[in-house]
PDB file of C-alpha atoms in Angstrom:
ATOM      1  CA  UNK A   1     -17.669  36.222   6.661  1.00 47.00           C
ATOM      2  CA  UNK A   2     -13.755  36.674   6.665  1.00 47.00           C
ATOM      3  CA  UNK A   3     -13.784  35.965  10.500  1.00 47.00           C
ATOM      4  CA  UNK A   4     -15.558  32.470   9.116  1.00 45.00           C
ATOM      5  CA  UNK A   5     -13.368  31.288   6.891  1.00 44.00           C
ATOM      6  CA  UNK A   6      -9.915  32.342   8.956  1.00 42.00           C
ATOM      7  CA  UNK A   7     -11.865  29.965  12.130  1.00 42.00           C
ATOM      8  CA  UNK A   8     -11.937  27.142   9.256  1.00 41.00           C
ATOM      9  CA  UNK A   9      -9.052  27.214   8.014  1.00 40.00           C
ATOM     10  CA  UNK A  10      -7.027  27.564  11.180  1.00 41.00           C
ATOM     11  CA  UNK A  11      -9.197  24.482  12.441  1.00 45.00           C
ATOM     12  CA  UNK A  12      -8.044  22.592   9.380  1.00 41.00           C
ATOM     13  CA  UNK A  13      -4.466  23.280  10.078  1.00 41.00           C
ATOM     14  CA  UNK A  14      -4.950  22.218  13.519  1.00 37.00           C
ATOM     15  CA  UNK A  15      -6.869  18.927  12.303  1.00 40.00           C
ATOM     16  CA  UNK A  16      -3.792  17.877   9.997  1.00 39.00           C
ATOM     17  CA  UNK A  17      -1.936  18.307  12.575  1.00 42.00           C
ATOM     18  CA  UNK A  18      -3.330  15.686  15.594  1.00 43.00           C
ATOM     19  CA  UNK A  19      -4.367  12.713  13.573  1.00 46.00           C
ATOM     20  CA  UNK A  20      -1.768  10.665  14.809  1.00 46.00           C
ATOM     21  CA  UNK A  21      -1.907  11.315  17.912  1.00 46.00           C
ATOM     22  CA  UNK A  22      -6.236  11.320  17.813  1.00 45.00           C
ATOM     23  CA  UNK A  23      -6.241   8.079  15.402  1.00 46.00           C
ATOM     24  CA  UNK A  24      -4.108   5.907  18.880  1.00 45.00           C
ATOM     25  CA  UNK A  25      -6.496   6.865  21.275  1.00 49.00           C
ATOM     26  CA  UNK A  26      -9.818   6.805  18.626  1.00 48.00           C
ATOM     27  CA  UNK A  27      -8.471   3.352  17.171  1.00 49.00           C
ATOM     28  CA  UNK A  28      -7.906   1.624  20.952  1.00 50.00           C
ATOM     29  CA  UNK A  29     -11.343   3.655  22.180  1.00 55.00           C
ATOM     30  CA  UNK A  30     -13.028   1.929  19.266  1.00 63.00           C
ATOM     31  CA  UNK A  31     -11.967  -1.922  20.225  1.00 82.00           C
ATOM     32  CA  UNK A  32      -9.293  -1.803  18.144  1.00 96.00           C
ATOM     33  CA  UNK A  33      -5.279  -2.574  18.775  1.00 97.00           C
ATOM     34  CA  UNK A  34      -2.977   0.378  18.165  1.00 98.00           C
ATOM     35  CA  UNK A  35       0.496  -0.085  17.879  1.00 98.00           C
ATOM     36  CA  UNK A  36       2.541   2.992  17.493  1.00 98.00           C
ATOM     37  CA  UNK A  37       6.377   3.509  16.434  1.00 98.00           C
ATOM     38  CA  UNK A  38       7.324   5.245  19.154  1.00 98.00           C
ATOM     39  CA  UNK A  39      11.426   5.195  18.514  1.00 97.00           C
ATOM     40  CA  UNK A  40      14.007   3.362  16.910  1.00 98.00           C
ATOM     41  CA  UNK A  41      17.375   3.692  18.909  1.00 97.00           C
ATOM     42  CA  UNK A  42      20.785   2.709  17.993  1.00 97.00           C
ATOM     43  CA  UNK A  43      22.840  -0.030  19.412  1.00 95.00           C
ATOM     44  CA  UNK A  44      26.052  -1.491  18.800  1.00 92.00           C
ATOM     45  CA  UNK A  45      25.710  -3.872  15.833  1.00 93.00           C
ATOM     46  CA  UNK A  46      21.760  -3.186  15.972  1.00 96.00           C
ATOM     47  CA  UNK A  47      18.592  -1.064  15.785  1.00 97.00           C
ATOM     48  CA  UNK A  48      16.109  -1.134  19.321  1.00 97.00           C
ATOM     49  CA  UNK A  49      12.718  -0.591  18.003  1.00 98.00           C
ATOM     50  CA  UNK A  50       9.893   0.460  21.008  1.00 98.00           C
ATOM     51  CA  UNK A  51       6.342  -0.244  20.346  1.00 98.00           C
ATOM     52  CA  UNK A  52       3.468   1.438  22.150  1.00 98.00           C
ATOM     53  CA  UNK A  53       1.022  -1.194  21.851  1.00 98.00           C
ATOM     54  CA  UNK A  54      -2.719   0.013  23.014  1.00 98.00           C
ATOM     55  CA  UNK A  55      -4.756  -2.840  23.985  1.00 97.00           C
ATOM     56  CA  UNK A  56      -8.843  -1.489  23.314  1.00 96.00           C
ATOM     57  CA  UNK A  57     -10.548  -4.621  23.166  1.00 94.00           C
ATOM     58  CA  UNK A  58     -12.157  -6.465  26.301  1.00 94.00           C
ATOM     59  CA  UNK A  59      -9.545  -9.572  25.563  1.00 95.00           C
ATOM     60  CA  UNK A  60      -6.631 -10.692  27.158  1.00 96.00           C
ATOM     61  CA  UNK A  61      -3.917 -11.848  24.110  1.00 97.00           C
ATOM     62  CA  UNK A  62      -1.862 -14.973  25.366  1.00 96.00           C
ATOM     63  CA  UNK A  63      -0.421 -14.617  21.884  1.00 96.00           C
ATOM     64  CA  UNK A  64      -0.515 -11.762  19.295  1.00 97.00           C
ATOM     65  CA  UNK A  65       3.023 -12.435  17.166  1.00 98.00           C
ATOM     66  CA  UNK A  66       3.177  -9.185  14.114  1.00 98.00           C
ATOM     67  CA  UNK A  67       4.983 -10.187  10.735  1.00 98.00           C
ATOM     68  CA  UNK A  68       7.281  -7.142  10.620  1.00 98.00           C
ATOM     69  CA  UNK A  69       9.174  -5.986   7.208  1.00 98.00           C
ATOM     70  CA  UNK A  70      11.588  -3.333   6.579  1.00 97.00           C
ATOM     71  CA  UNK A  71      12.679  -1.265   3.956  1.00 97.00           C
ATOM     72  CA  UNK A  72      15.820   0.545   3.368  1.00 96.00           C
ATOM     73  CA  UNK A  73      16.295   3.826   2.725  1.00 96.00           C
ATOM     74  CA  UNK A  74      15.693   3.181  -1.053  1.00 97.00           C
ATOM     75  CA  UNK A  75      12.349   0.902  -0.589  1.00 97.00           C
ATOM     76  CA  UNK A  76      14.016  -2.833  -0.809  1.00 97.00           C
ATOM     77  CA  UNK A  77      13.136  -5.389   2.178  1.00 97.00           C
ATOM     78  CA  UNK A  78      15.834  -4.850   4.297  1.00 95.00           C
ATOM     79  CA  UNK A  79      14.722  -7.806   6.284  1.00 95.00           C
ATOM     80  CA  UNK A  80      11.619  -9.437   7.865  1.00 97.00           C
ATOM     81  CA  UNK A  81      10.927 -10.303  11.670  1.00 97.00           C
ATOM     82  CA  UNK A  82       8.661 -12.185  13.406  1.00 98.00           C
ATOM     83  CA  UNK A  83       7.502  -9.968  16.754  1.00 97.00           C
ATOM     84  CA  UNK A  84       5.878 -11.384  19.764  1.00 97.00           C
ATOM     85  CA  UNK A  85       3.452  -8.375  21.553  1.00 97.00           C
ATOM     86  CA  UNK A  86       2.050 -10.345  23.676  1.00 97.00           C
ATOM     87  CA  UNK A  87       0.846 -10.975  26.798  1.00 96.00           C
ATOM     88  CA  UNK A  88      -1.518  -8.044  26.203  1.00 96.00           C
ATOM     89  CA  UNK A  89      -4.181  -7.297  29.022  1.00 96.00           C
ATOM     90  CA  UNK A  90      -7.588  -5.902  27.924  1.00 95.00           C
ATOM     91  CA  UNK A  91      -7.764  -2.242  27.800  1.00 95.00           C
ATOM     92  CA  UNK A  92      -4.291  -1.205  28.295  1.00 96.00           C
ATOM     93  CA  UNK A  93      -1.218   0.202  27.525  1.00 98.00           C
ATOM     94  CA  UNK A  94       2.010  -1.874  26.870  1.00 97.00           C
ATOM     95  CA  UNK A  95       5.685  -1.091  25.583  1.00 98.00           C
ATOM     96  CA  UNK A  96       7.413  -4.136  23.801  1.00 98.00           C
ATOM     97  CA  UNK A  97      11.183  -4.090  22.590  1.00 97.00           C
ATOM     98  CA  UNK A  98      12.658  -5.996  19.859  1.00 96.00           C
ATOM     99  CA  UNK A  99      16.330  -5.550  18.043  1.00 96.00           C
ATOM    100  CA  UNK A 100      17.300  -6.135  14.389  1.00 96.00           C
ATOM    101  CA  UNK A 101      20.770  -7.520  14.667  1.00 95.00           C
ATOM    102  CA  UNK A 102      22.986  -6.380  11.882  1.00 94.00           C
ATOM    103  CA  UNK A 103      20.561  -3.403  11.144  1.00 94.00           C
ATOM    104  CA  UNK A 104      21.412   0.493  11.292  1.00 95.00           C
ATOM    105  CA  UNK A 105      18.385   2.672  12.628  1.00 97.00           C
ATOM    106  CA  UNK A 106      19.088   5.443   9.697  1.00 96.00           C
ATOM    107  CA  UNK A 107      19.076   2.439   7.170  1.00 96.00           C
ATOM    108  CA  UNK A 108      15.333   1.989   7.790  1.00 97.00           C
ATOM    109  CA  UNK A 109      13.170   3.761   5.863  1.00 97.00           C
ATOM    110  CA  UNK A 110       9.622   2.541   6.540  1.00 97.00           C
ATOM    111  CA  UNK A 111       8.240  -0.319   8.719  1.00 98.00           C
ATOM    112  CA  UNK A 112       5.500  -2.435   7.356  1.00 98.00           C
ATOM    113  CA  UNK A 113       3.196  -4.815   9.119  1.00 98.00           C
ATOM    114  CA  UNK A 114       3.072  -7.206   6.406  1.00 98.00           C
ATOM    115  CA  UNK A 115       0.345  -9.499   8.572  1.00 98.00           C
ATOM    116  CA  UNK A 116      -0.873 -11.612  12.560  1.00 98.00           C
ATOM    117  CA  UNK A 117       1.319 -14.611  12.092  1.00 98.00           C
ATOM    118  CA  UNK A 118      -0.394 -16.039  15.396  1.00 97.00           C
ATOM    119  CA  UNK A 119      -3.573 -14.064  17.697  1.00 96.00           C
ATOM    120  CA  UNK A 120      -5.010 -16.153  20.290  1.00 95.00           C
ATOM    121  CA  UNK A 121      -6.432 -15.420  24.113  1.00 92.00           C
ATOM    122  CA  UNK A 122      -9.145 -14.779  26.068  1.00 83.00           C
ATOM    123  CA  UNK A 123     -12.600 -14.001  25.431  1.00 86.00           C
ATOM    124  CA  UNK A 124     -13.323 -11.479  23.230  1.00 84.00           C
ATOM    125  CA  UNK A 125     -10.457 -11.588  20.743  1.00 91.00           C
ATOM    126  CA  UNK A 126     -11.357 -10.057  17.696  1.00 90.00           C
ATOM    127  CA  UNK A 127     -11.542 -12.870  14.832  1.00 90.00           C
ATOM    128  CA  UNK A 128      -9.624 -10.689  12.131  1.00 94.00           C
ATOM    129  CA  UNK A 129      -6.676  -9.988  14.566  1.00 96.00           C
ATOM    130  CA  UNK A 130      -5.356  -7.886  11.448  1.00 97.00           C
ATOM    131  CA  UNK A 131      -8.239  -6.065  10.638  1.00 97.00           C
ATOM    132  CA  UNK A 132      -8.487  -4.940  14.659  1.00 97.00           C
ATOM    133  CA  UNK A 133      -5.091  -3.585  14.016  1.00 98.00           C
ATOM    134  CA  UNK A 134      -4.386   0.243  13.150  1.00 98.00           C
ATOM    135  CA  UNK A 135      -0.760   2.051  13.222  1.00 98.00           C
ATOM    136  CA  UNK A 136       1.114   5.123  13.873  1.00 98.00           C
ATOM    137  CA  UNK A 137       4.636   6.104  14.097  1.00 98.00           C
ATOM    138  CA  UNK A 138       6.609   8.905  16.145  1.00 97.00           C
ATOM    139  CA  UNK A 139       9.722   7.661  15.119  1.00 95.00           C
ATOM    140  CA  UNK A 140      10.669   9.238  11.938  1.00 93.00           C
ATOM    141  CA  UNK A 141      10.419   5.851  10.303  1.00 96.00           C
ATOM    142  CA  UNK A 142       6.540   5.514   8.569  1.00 97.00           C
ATOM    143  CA  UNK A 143       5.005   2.544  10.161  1.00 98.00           C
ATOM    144  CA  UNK A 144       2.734   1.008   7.556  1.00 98.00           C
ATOM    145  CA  UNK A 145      -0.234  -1.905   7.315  1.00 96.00           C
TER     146      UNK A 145
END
């Protein structure tokens, strides 16, 4: 019995520990879109955010644009982007960079995507772009939805 509950509760540790990295691939093995937070890298006069976007649906996306919002350190919009992902080819793996001019990396405390401003392609494309959407962050910066 005590050899049961040790195996349980060391594969509950181990469970908290990999859902973000298990939720990417489950969400793009599902059909989904995962966009992951990978890193947020300093620049002169700006912050470099990297996106891992996995593409798990059978559509092409001519145009997938992400209405990004960030908060400060404190939780107050610290400003609000529009990001083109796209092109995005069906069931794959893509890196997209954007900077926030006038933005310090350790000034952001949490990433939200507020909503799909625009999700259009191929055949296939889900017709709640937002809804295919799920998100993960390695950055040290929460990525919300």
């Amino acid at each position: 019995m005590r050899h049961s509950i040790l195996t349980i509760l060391t594969g509950a540790a181990i469970a908290l520990l990999v859902p973000p990295l298990a939720r990417a691939d489950t969400a793009a093995e599902a059909g989904g879109i995962m966009i992951e937070l990978n890193k947020l890298e300093p620049q002169e006069g700006a912050c470099q955010a990297f996106l891992v976007i996995q593409n798990g649906t059978p559509a092409a996306f001519d145009d997938l644009v992400l209405d990004l919002v960030m908060f400060d350190t404190d939780g107050v919009i610290a400003r609000r982007l529009a990001v083109d992902v796209a092109p995005l080819r069906p069931s794959r793996t893509s890196v997209k960079v954007f900077s926030m001019q006038g933005t310090a990396c350790d000034g952001i405390g949490r990433m939200l995507v507020n909503d799909v401003l625009s999700c259009s392609g191929g055949e296939g494309v889900p017709q709640d772009c937002f809804a295919a959407l799920d998100v993960v962050s390695r950055a040290g910066v929460e990525l919300i939805q």
